[in-house]
Amino acid sequence: MSSVQLAGVADALAAVAEGTAMVVAGEVTQVLGIASACDLHRVDENVIVAGAERWVPGGADGTPDIGEFVAAELGLALGVSPASAMCRIADVLNVRHRHPGLWGAVLAGRVRFFEAARVAQACVDAGIDQTACGVVDRHCVVALALQPWSRVRGRIEGWILLADPAAAAEREAKAALARRVEVGAVKAGHCDLWGRLDAADGIALDHALTSIAKTLPTDHDLDVRRAAAVGVLARQALGQAELPRAAEVIVHLDATPTADGADLADAAQVQGWGAVLTDRLGHVLAGCQVTVRPLLDARSMAPTDAYELPASMRRVLEGRWPADAFPHGSRASASCQADHTAAFDHDAPAGHGQTHPDLMAPLSPFAHRVKTHGGWGCAQPEPGLLVWTTPHGWQVVTTPAGTIVIQRPEPREHAWWHREPPDWLDDPPEEVDGPDPGPAQPPLALAYAFTA
């Protein structure tokens, strides 16, 4: 027997939304409690004996010292070990003191704490100081307010590079000294392979493995053939001619117009790989044939009657929309289909001009199916702005910057759901003779559980 009864899908969605809000409220309460416990806990500095409590750093650069014993009772409250409690404390203090924008967004319920904590940890791992964290913080506050975590997390490294390019160059130099490749012991007839490579070598190796794999018998899937390609490279290393380099590497590089031309951004995004410093692009792309394709203005393009989007228009569409235009979409637009916002009319007369970047948006196959067959409404009142309506009353706006919920459905009743009576409560008698016997009592064990 189910303990919850819902009148329909709308009530079920309302219950999910309410439950999510309760979870977020609980997270905020927990985070505030941890921060307050660290603020209020004091160390008795008059006790000077071996093993006495000490002040210890609460987190990374810019966080206050805390009394180390606070982690013991926080561990009890959290149900974790003191070591795990110290890690939780570091997460809270790193966000509060190094990422004030994210801290405010967490307290307001706009950003989940685990997302803010992962941003903070990425900055700790990179070794950047509190000032540089402020740059990352400003980028992440805007992005996480509008975009899902799966879309934002891949851009954090690029913002860290922008925050302190000099420190990024130092990290790259140190990482170069830590490059290595390890082949593990034979287990079940196979070896594990792990390595850290220069970015150019890693990209070249990936393309080479795929190129070789496509020439191997197709008895197995591509992943198995890529693994076999490592053996091909190993056996043919001596005297092997250079492999063809037919793969395409797409680099996104922003520029700011100046009186003398343009200033390039300090970091570039290698599509599908991650961010690199701009002054390292020459090394990463060494030996590649480079084609520079500046993004065109969609207003200079005439609409076409063809159903498929021409390649030049496709590049404009992907430049405008970096990701799936569906609410909270995270799939890269390069792997999405170009969807006509208004259904394409195959019987329209010539010259109707239904295909143009201003009339389309990138959608994943699933999003396209929902839009087409799921009862969702979608309009594009202006280029780069989609207005979505759902079957149960949600209204959402998506832009290249992310997703904004503008209307939630109102519940039909005050209560989202109602619970069934507990199994131990007897059905009321149809007729009552004599004095009211009072409510039935729960079993003894359950009563103990309530009062323990």
CSV table of C-alpha atoms in Angstrom, one decimal:
chain,number,residue,atom,x,y,z
A,1,MET,CA,0.0,0.0,0.0
A,2,SER,CA,1.4,3.4,-1.0
A,3,SER,CA,1.7,6.0,1.8
A,4,VAL,CA,1.1,8.9,-0.6
A,5,GLN,CA,-1.9,9.5,-2.9
A,6,LEU,CA,-1.6,12.1,-5.7
A,7,ALA,CA,-4.5,13.3,-7.9
A,8,GLY,CA,-2.5,13.5,-11.1
A,9,VAL,CA,0.8,14.4,-12.8
A,10,ALA,CA,0.5,18.0,-11.9
A,11,ASP,CA,0.3,17.2,-8.2
A,12,ALA,CA,3.2,14.8,-8.5
A,13,LEU,CA,5.4,17.5,-10.1
A,14,ALA,CA,4.3,19.9,-7.4
A,15,ALA,CA,5.3,17.4,-4.8
A,16,VAL,CA,8.7,17.0,-6.4
A,17,ALA,CA,9.2,20.7,-6.5
A,18,GLU,CA,8.2,21.1,-2.9
A,19,GLY,CA,10.5,18.2,-1.9
A,20,THR,CA,13.4,19.8,-3.7
A,21,ALA,CA,12.8,23.1,-2.0
A,22,MET,CA,12.8,21.3,1.4
A,23,VAL,CA,16.1,19.6,0.5
A,24,VAL,CA,17.7,22.9,-0.5
A,25,ALA,CA,16.4,24.5,2.7
A,26,GLY,CA,17.9,21.6,4.7
A,27,GLU,CA,21.2,22.1,3.0
A,28,VAL,CA,21.2,25.8,3.8
A,29,THR,CA,20.4,25.1,7.4
A,30,GLN,CA,23.2,22.6,7.7
A,31,VAL,CA,25.7,24.9,6.0
A,32,LEU,CA,24.8,27.8,8.3
A,33,GLY,CA,25.0,25.6,11.3
A,34,ILE,CA,28.5,24.4,10.4
A,35,ALA,CA,29.7,28.0,9.8
A,36,SER,CA,28.1,29.2,13.1
A,37,ALA,CA,29.6,26.3,15.0
A,38,CYS,CA,33.1,27.3,13.7
A,39,ASP,CA,32.5,30.9,14.6
A,40,LEU,CA,31.2,30.3,18.1
A,41,HIS,CA,33.6,27.5,19.2
A,42,ARG,CA,36.5,28.8,21.3
A,43,VAL,CA,39.8,27.3,22.3
A,44,ASP,CA,41.0,27.7,25.9
A,45,GLU,CA,44.4,29.2,25.2
A,46,ASN,CA,45.3,29.0,28.9
A,47,VAL,CA,45.6,25.2,28.6
A,48,ILE,CA,49.1,24.5,27.6
A,49,VAL,CA,49.6,20.7,27.7
A,50,ALA,CA,50.5,18.1,25.2
A,51,GLY,CA,47.4,17.2,23.2
A,52,ALA,CA,45.5,20.3,24.1
A,53,GLU,CA,43.2,21.8,21.5
A,54,ARG,CA,44.8,24.1,18.9
A,55,TRP,CA,43.7,26.7,16.4
A,56,VAL,CA,44.1,25.2,13.0
A,57,PRO,CA,43.4,26.6,9.5
A,58,GLY,CA,39.7,26.1,8.6
A,59,GLY,CA,40.4,26.0,4.9
A,60,ALA,CA,42.5,27.5,2.2
A,61,ASP,CA,44.0,31.0,1.8
A,62,GLY,CA,41.7,33.6,3.3
A,63,THR,CA,39.7,31.4,5.7
A,64,PRO,CA,39.9,31.9,9.5
A,65,ASP,CA,41.5,29.5,12.0
A,66,ILE,CA,39.1,27.3,13.9
A,67,GLY,CA,39.3,25.2,17.1
A,68,GLU,CA,40.1,21.7,15.9
A,69,PHE,CA,37.8,20.0,18.4
A,70,VAL,CA,34.7,21.5,16.9
A,71,ALA,CA,34.9,18.8,14.2
A,72,ALA,CA,34.3,16.1,16.8
A,73,GLU,CA,30.8,17.2,17.7
A,74,LEU,CA,30.0,18.4,14.2
A,75,GLY,CA,30.8,14.8,13.1
A,76,LEU,CA,28.2,13.6,15.5
A,77,ALA,CA,25.6,16.0,14.2
A,78,LEU,CA,26.5,15.1,10.6
A,79,GLY,CA,26.8,11.4,11.3
A,80,VAL,CA,30.3,11.3,9.8
A,81,SER,CA,33.8,10.9,11.2
A,82,PRO,CA,35.7,13.9,12.6
A,83,ALA,CA,38.0,13.7,9.5
A,84,SER,CA,35.0,13.9,7.2
A,85,ALA,CA,33.6,16.7,9.3
A,86,MET,CA,36.9,18.7,8.9
A,87,CYS,CA,36.5,18.3,5.1
A,88,ARG,CA,32.9,19.5,5.3
A,89,ILE,CA,34.1,22.5,7.4
A,90,ALA,CA,36.8,23.3,4.8
A,91,ASP,CA,34.1,23.2,2.1
A,92,VAL,CA,31.9,25.6,4.0
A,93,LEU,CA,34.6,28.1,4.9
A,94,ASN,CA,36.2,28.0,1.5
A,95,VAL,CA,32.9,29.0,-0.1
A,96,ARG,CA,32.1,31.6,2.5
A,97,HIS,CA,35.4,33.4,2.5
A,98,ARG,CA,36.8,32.8,-0.9
A,99,HIS,CA,33.6,32.8,-3.0
A,100,PRO,CA,31.2,35.3,-1.4
A,101,GLY,CA,29.0,35.5,-4.5
A,102,LEU,CA,28.5,31.7,-4.5
A,103,TRP,CA,27.9,31.8,-0.7
A,104,GLY,CA,25.1,34.4,-1.1
A,105,ALA,CA,23.6,32.3,-3.9
A,106,VAL,CA,23.7,29.2,-1.8
A,107,LEU,CA,22.0,31.0,1.1
A,108,ALA,CA,19.3,32.3,-1.3
A,109,GLY,CA,18.7,28.8,-2.6
A,110,ARG,CA,19.8,29.7,-6.2
A,111,VAL,CA,22.9,27.4,-6.2
A,112,ARG,CA,23.2,24.0,-4.6
A,113,PHE,CA,26.0,23.8,-2.0
A,114,PHE,CA,27.7,20.8,-3.6
A,115,GLU,CA,28.2,22.8,-6.7
A,116,ALA,CA,29.7,25.8,-4.9
A,117,ALA,CA,31.9,23.4,-2.9
A,118,ARG,CA,33.2,21.8,-6.1
A,119,VAL,CA,34.1,25.2,-7.5
A,120,ALA,CA,35.9,26.1,-4.3
A,121,GLN,CA,37.8,22.8,-4.3
A,122,ALA,CA,38.9,23.2,-7.9
A,123,CYS,CA,40.4,26.6,-6.9
A,124,VAL,CA,42.1,25.0,-3.9
A,125,ASP,CA,43.5,22.3,-6.2
A,126,ALA,CA,44.8,24.9,-8.6
A,127,GLY,CA,46.5,26.7,-5.7
A,128,ILE,CA,45.1,30.2,-6.5
A,129,ASP,CA,44.7,32.8,-3.8
A,130,GLN,CA,41.7,34.5,-2.5
A,131,THR,CA,41.9,37.4,-4.9
A,132,ALA,CA,42.0,35.1,-7.9
A,133,CYS,CA,39.1,33.1,-6.5
A,134,GLY,CA,37.0,36.3,-6.8
A,135,VAL,CA,37.4,36.2,-10.6
A,136,VAL,CA,36.2,32.6,-10.7
A,137,ASP,CA,33.4,33.4,-8.2
A,138,ARG,CA,32.0,36.2,-10.4
A,139,HIS,CA,31.8,33.9,-13.5
A,140,CYS,CA,30.3,31.0,-11.5
A,141,VAL,CA,27.6,33.0,-9.8
A,142,VAL,CA,26.1,34.0,-13.1
A,143,ALA,CA,26.6,30.7,-14.8
A,144,LEU,CA,25.2,28.5,-12.0
A,145,ALA,CA,22.2,30.7,-11.6
A,146,LEU,CA,21.2,29.9,-15.2
A,147,GLN,CA,22.9,26.7,-16.2
A,148,PRO,CA,23.0,23.1,-15.0
A,149,TRP,CA,26.1,21.9,-13.2
A,150,SER,CA,26.9,19.5,-16.0
A,151,ARG,CA,27.3,22.5,-18.3
A,152,VAL,CA,29.3,24.7,-15.9
A,153,ARG,CA,31.8,22.3,-14.5
A,154,GLY,CA,33.7,22.0,-17.8
A,155,ARG,CA,34.3,25.7,-17.9
A,156,ILE,CA,35.7,26.1,-14.4
A,157,GLU,CA,39.2,25.3,-15.5
A,158,GLY,CA,39.1,28.1,-18.1
A,159,TRP,CA,38.0,30.6,-15.6
A,160,ILE,CA,40.8,29.5,-13.2
A,161,LEU,CA,43.2,30.2,-16.1
A,162,LEU,CA,41.8,33.6,-16.6
A,163,ALA,CA,41.9,34.4,-12.9
A,164,ASP,CA,45.7,34.1,-12.8
A,165,PRO,CA,47.4,33.3,-16.1
A,166,ALA,CA,50.9,33.5,-14.5
A,167,ALA,CA,50.0,30.9,-11.9
A,168,ALA,CA,48.5,28.8,-14.6
A,169,ALA,CA,51.8,28.8,-16.5
A,170,GLU,CA,53.6,27.8,-13.4
A,171,ARG,CA,51.2,24.9,-12.9
A,172,GLU,CA,51.7,23.8,-16.5
A,173,ALA,CA,55.5,23.8,-16.0
A,174,LYS,CA,55.2,21.7,-12.9
A,175,ALA,CA,52.8,19.3,-14.6
A,176,ALA,CA,55.3,18.9,-17.4
A,177,LEU,CA,57.8,17.5,-14.9
A,178,ALA,CA,55.1,15.0,-13.7
A,179,ARG,CA,54.4,13.5,-17.1
A,180,ARG,CA,54.5,9.7,-17.2
A,181,VAL,CA,52.9,6.7,-18.6
A,182,GLU,CA,52.3,3.5,-16.6
A,183,VAL,CA,51.4,0.0,-17.8
A,184,GLY,CA,49.9,-2.1,-15.0
A,185,ALA,CA,50.4,-5.7,-14.2
A,186,VAL,CA,48.6,-8.4,-16.3
A,187,LYS,CA,45.2,-9.2,-14.8
A,188,ALA,CA,42.7,-11.5,-16.6
A,189,GLY,CA,45.0,-11.3,-19.6
A,190,HIS,CA,45.0,-7.5,-19.9
A,191,CYS,CA,47.0,-4.5,-18.6
A,192,ASP,CA,45.7,-1.2,-17.4
A,193,LEU,CA,47.2,1.9,-19.1
A,194,TRP,CA,47.5,5.3,-17.4
A,195,GLY,CA,49.4,8.4,-18.3
A,196,ARG,CA,49.8,12.1,-18.1
A,197,LEU,CA,50.7,13.7,-21.4
A,198,ASP,CA,51.4,17.0,-22.9
A,199,ALA,CA,48.1,18.4,-24.3
A,200,ALA,CA,49.4,18.3,-27.9
A,201,ASP,CA,50.6,14.7,-27.5
A,202,GLY,CA,47.3,13.7,-25.8
A,203,ILE,CA,45.2,15.1,-28.6
A,204,ALA,CA,47.4,13.6,-31.3
A,205,LEU,CA,47.3,10.2,-29.6
A,206,ASP,CA,43.6,10.2,-29.3
A,207,HIS,CA,43.1,11.0,-33.0
A,208,ALA,CA,45.7,8.4,-34.0
A,209,LEU,CA,44.0,5.6,-31.9
A,210,THR,CA,40.7,6.4,-33.5
A,211,SER,CA,42.2,6.6,-37.0
A,212,ILE,CA,43.9,3.2,-36.6
A,213,ALA,CA,40.8,1.7,-34.9
A,214,LYS,CA,38.7,2.5,-37.9
A,215,THR,CA,41.0,0.4,-40.1
A,216,LEU,CA,40.7,-2.7,-37.9
A,217,PRO,CA,38.1,-5.4,-38.4
A,218,THR,CA,34.7,-4.3,-37.0
A,219,ASP,CA,34.1,-7.5,-35.0
A,220,HIS,CA,34.2,-5.3,-31.8
A,221,ASP,CA,33.0,-1.8,-30.9
A,222,LEU,CA,35.2,1.2,-31.4
A,223,ASP,CA,36.5,1.3,-27.8
A,224,VAL,CA,37.9,-2.3,-28.1
A,225,ARG,CA,39.5,-1.4,-31.4
A,226,ARG,CA,41.1,1.7,-29.9
A,227,ALA,CA,42.6,-0.4,-27.2
A,228,ALA,CA,44.0,-2.7,-29.9
A,229,ALA,CA,45.3,0.3,-31.8
A,230,VAL,CA,47.7,0.9,-28.9
A,231,GLY,CA,49.3,-2.4,-29.7
A,232,VAL,CA,49.5,-1.5,-33.4
A,233,LEU,CA,51.4,1.7,-32.5
A,234,ALA,CA,53.7,-0.2,-30.2
A,235,ARG,CA,54.6,-2.9,-32.8
A,236,GLN,CA,55.0,-0.5,-35.7
A,237,ALA,CA,56.8,2.3,-33.8
A,238,LEU,CA,60.2,1.7,-35.5
A,239,GLY,CA,60.2,2.9,-39.1
A,240,GLN,CA,56.5,3.7,-39.1
A,241,ALA,CA,55.5,6.6,-41.4
A,242,GLU,CA,53.6,9.5,-39.9
A,243,LEU,CA,49.9,8.8,-39.5
A,244,PRO,CA,47.5,10.9,-41.4
A,245,ARG,CA,46.0,13.8,-39.4
A,246,ALA,CA,42.5,14.2,-40.8
A,247,ALA,CA,40.8,14.9,-37.4
A,248,GLU,CA,39.4,18.4,-36.8
A,249,VAL,CA,40.3,20.3,-33.6
A,250,ILE,CA,38.0,23.3,-33.0
A,251,VAL,CA,39.4,26.2,-30.8
A,252,HIS,CA,37.1,28.9,-29.5
A,253,LEU,CA,39.0,32.2,-28.9
A,254,ASP,CA,37.4,35.4,-27.8
A,255,ALA,CA,38.7,38.8,-28.8
A,256,THR,CA,38.0,42.3,-27.7
A,257,PRO,CA,38.1,45.0,-30.4
A,258,THR,CA,40.7,47.8,-30.0
A,259,ALA,CA,41.8,50.8,-31.9
A,260,ASP,CA,44.8,48.8,-33.3
A,261,GLY,CA,42.8,45.6,-34.0
A,262,ALA,CA,41.8,43.2,-31.2
A,263,ASP,CA,43.1,41.8,-27.9
A,264,LEU,CA,42.9,38.0,-27.6
A,265,ALA,CA,41.6,36.5,-24.3
A,266,ASP,CA,44.3,34.9,-22.1
A,267,ALA,CA,42.6,31.5,-22.4
A,268,ALA,CA,41.1,29.5,-25.3
A,269,GLN,CA,38.7,26.6,-25.3
A,270,VAL,CA,39.6,23.5,-27.3
A,271,GLN,CA,36.2,22.0,-28.0
A,272,GLY,CA,35.9,18.6,-26.4
A,273,TRP,CA,39.1,18.9,-24.5
A,274,GLY,CA,39.2,21.9,-22.2
A,275,ALA,CA,40.9,25.2,-21.8
A,276,VAL,CA,44.5,26.1,-22.6
A,277,LEU,CA,46.5,29.4,-22.3
A,278,THR,CA,46.3,31.3,-25.5
A,279,ASP,CA,50.0,31.7,-25.8
A,280,ARG,CA,50.3,27.9,-25.8
A,281,LEU,CA,48.0,27.4,-28.8
A,282,GLY,CA,50.9,27.4,-31.1
A,283,HIS,CA,52.4,24.4,-29.3
A,284,VAL,CA,49.1,22.5,-29.0
A,285,LEU,CA,48.3,23.0,-32.7
A,286,ALA,CA,51.9,22.4,-33.9
A,287,GLY,CA,51.8,20.4,-37.2
A,288,CYS,CA,48.1,21.1,-37.7
A,289,GLN,CA,46.6,22.9,-40.7
A,290,VAL,CA,44.9,25.9,-39.1
A,291,THR,CA,41.8,27.5,-40.6
A,292,VAL,CA,40.5,30.7,-38.9
A,293,ARG,CA,36.8,31.1,-39.2
A,294,PRO,CA,35.4,34.3,-37.7
A,295,LEU,CA,31.8,34.1,-36.8
A,296,LEU,CA,29.5,35.8,-39.3
A,297,ASP,CA,26.6,38.1,-38.4
A,298,ALA,CA,23.3,36.2,-39.0
A,299,ARG,CA,21.8,39.4,-40.2
A,300,SER,CA,24.0,39.2,-43.3
A,301,MET,CA,22.6,35.8,-44.3
A,302,ALA,CA,19.5,35.4,-46.4
A,303,PRO,CA,17.0,32.7,-45.3
A,304,THR,CA,16.9,29.5,-47.4
A,305,ASP,CA,14.1,27.2,-48.4
A,306,ALA,CA,16.1,24.1,-47.7
A,307,TYR,CA,15.3,22.0,-44.7
A,308,GLU,CA,18.9,21.4,-43.7
A,309,LEU,CA,20.9,24.3,-42.3
A,310,PRO,CA,23.9,25.2,-44.6
A,311,ALA,CA,27.4,24.8,-43.0
A,312,SER,CA,28.0,28.5,-42.7
A,313,MET,CA,24.7,29.0,-40.9
A,314,ARG,CA,25.3,26.0,-38.7
A,315,ARG,CA,28.5,27.7,-37.5
A,316,VAL,CA,26.6,30.9,-36.7
A,317,LEU,CA,24.0,28.9,-34.8
A,318,GLU,CA,26.6,27.0,-32.7
A,319,GLY,CA,28.4,30.3,-32.0
A,320,ARG,CA,25.2,31.8,-30.7
A,321,TRP,CA,24.1,28.7,-28.7
A,322,PRO,CA,27.0,26.9,-27.0
A,323,ALA,CA,24.7,24.2,-25.6
A,324,ASP,CA,21.3,22.5,-26.0
A,325,ALA,CA,18.6,25.3,-26.0
A,326,PHE,CA,16.2,23.1,-24.0
A,327,PRO,CA,15.6,24.1,-20.3
A,328,HIS,CA,18.7,23.2,-18.4
A,329,GLY,CA,20.2,21.6,-21.5
A,330,SER,CA,23.9,20.8,-21.2
A,331,ARG,CA,24.7,18.9,-24.4
A,332,ALA,CA,27.2,20.8,-26.6
A,333,SER,CA,25.4,22.4,-29.5
A,334,ALA,CA,27.9,20.9,-32.0
A,335,SER,CA,26.3,17.5,-31.2
A,336,CYS,CA,22.7,18.7,-31.3
A,337,GLN,CA,20.4,18.9,-34.3
A,338,ALA,CA,19.4,22.3,-35.7
A,339,ASP,CA,15.7,22.5,-34.9
A,340,HIS,CA,13.2,24.8,-36.5
A,341,THR,CA,11.4,26.6,-33.7
A,342,ALA,CA,8.2,26.7,-35.8
A,343,ALA,CA,7.5,23.4,-37.5
A,344,PHE,CA,8.9,23.3,-41.0
A,345,ASP,CA,6.2,23.4,-43.6
A,346,HIS,CA,7.3,21.2,-46.5
A,347,ASP,CA,4.4,22.5,-48.6
A,348,ALA,CA,5.3,26.1,-48.3
A,349,PRO,CA,5.8,28.0,-51.5
A,350,ALA,CA,9.3,28.8,-52.8
A,351,GLY,CA,10.8,31.9,-51.3
A,352,HIS,CA,9.1,31.3,-47.9
A,353,GLY,CA,12.6,31.2,-46.2
A,354,GLN,CA,12.0,29.0,-43.2
A,355,THR,CA,15.6,28.1,-42.5
A,356,HIS,CA,17.8,30.7,-40.9
A,357,PRO,CA,19.8,30.8,-37.6
A,358,ASP,CA,17.3,33.4,-36.3
A,359,LEU,CA,14.5,30.8,-36.7
A,360,MET,CA,16.3,27.8,-35.2
A,361,ALA,CA,17.9,26.5,-32.1
A,362,PRO,CA,20.1,23.5,-31.3
A,363,LEU,CA,18.2,20.7,-29.5
A,364,SER,CA,19.3,17.3,-28.4
A,365,PRO,CA,17.4,14.4,-29.9
A,366,PHE,CA,15.5,13.9,-26.6
A,367,ALA,CA,14.7,17.6,-26.4
A,368,HIS,CA,13.5,17.6,-30.0
A,369,ARG,CA,11.2,14.6,-29.2
A,370,VAL,CA,9.7,16.4,-26.2
A,371,LYS,CA,9.1,19.6,-28.2
A,372,THR,CA,7.6,17.7,-31.1
A,373,HIS,CA,5.6,14.9,-29.3
A,374,GLY,CA,5.4,15.9,-25.6
A,375,GLY,CA,2.9,18.7,-25.7
A,376,TRP,CA,5.5,21.4,-25.0
A,377,GLY,CA,5.1,24.8,-26.6
A,378,CYS,CA,8.1,26.7,-27.9
A,379,ALA,CA,8.4,30.2,-29.4
A,380,GLN,CA,11.4,32.3,-30.4
A,381,PRO,CA,10.1,35.9,-30.1
A,382,GLU,CA,13.6,37.2,-30.9
A,383,PRO,CA,16.8,35.5,-32.0
A,384,GLY,CA,18.5,33.7,-29.2
A,385,LEU,CA,15.5,33.7,-26.8
A,386,LEU,CA,13.1,30.7,-26.5
A,387,VAL,CA,9.9,30.7,-24.4
A,388,TRP,CA,8.8,27.3,-23.3
A,389,THR,CA,5.5,26.2,-21.9
A,390,THR,CA,5.0,22.7,-20.4
A,391,PRO,CA,1.8,20.6,-20.3
A,392,HIS,CA,1.4,21.3,-16.6
A,393,GLY,CA,1.8,25.0,-16.5
A,394,TRP,CA,5.5,25.8,-16.2
A,395,GLN,CA,6.8,28.7,-18.3
A,396,VAL,CA,10.6,28.9,-18.9
A,397,VAL,CA,12.9,31.1,-20.9
A,398,THR,CA,16.1,29.8,-22.3
A,399,THR,CA,18.9,31.9,-23.8
A,400,PRO,CA,22.6,31.1,-24.6
A,401,ALA,CA,23.3,32.2,-21.0
A,402,GLY,CA,21.1,29.6,-19.5
A,403,THR,CA,17.6,28.9,-18.1
A,404,ILE,CA,15.2,31.2,-16.2
A,405,VAL,CA,11.9,29.9,-14.7
A,406,ILE,CA,9.3,32.6,-15.0
A,407,GLN,CA,6.2,30.9,-13.8
A,408,ARG,CA,5.5,27.8,-11.8
A,409,PRO,CA,2.0,26.1,-11.7
A,410,GLU,CA,-0.2,26.9,-8.8
A,411,PRO,CA,-1.4,23.9,-6.8
A,412,ARG,CA,-5.1,23.0,-7.1
A,413,GLU,CA,-5.2,22.5,-3.3
A,414,HIS,CA,-3.3,23.9,-0.3
A,415,ALA,CA,-1.7,20.5,0.4
A,416,TRP,CA,0.5,18.9,-2.3
A,417,TRP,CA,-0.5,15.4,-1.2
A,418,HIS,CA,-2.1,13.6,1.7
A,419,ARG,CA,-1.0,10.6,3.6
A,420,GLU,CA,-3.0,7.5,4.2
A,421,PRO,CA,-3.8,6.6,7.8
A,422,PRO,CA,-1.2,4.4,9.4
A,423,ASP,CA,-1.9,0.6,9.2
A,424,TRP,CA,-2.3,0.3,13.0
A,425,LEU,CA,-5.3,2.8,13.1
A,426,ASP,CA,-8.6,0.9,12.9
A,427,ASP,CA,-11.4,2.0,10.7
A,428,PRO,CA,-13.9,4.1,12.6
A,429,PRO,CA,-17.1,2.2,13.5
A,430,GLU,CA,-20.2,3.1,11.6
A,431,GLU,CA,-22.1,3.6,14.8
A,432,VAL,CA,-20.7,4.5,18.3
A,433,ASP,CA,-22.5,3.1,21.3
A,434,GLY,CA,-21.5,4.5,24.7
A,435,PRO,CA,-18.6,6.9,25.4
A,436,ASP,CA,-16.0,7.7,22.8
A,437,PRO,CA,-13.2,5.1,23.3
A,438,GLY,CA,-10.6,7.5,22.1
A,439,PRO,CA,-8.1,7.1,19.3
A,440,ALA,CA,-6.4,3.7,18.9
A,441,GLN,CA,-2.9,3.6,20.2
A,442,PRO,CA,0.1,2.6,18.1
A,443,PRO,CA,1.9,-0.7,18.9
A,444,LEU,CA,4.2,-0.4,21.9
A,445,ALA,CA,7.5,-0.6,19.9
A,446,LEU,CA,6.3,2.2,17.7
A,447,ALA,CA,5.3,4.3,20.7
A,448,TYR,CA,8.8,3.8,22.1
A,449,ALA,CA,10.2,5.0,18.8
A,450,PHE,CA,8.2,8.2,19.0
A,451,THR,CA,9.2,9.0,22.5
A,452,ALA,CA,12.9,7.8,22.5
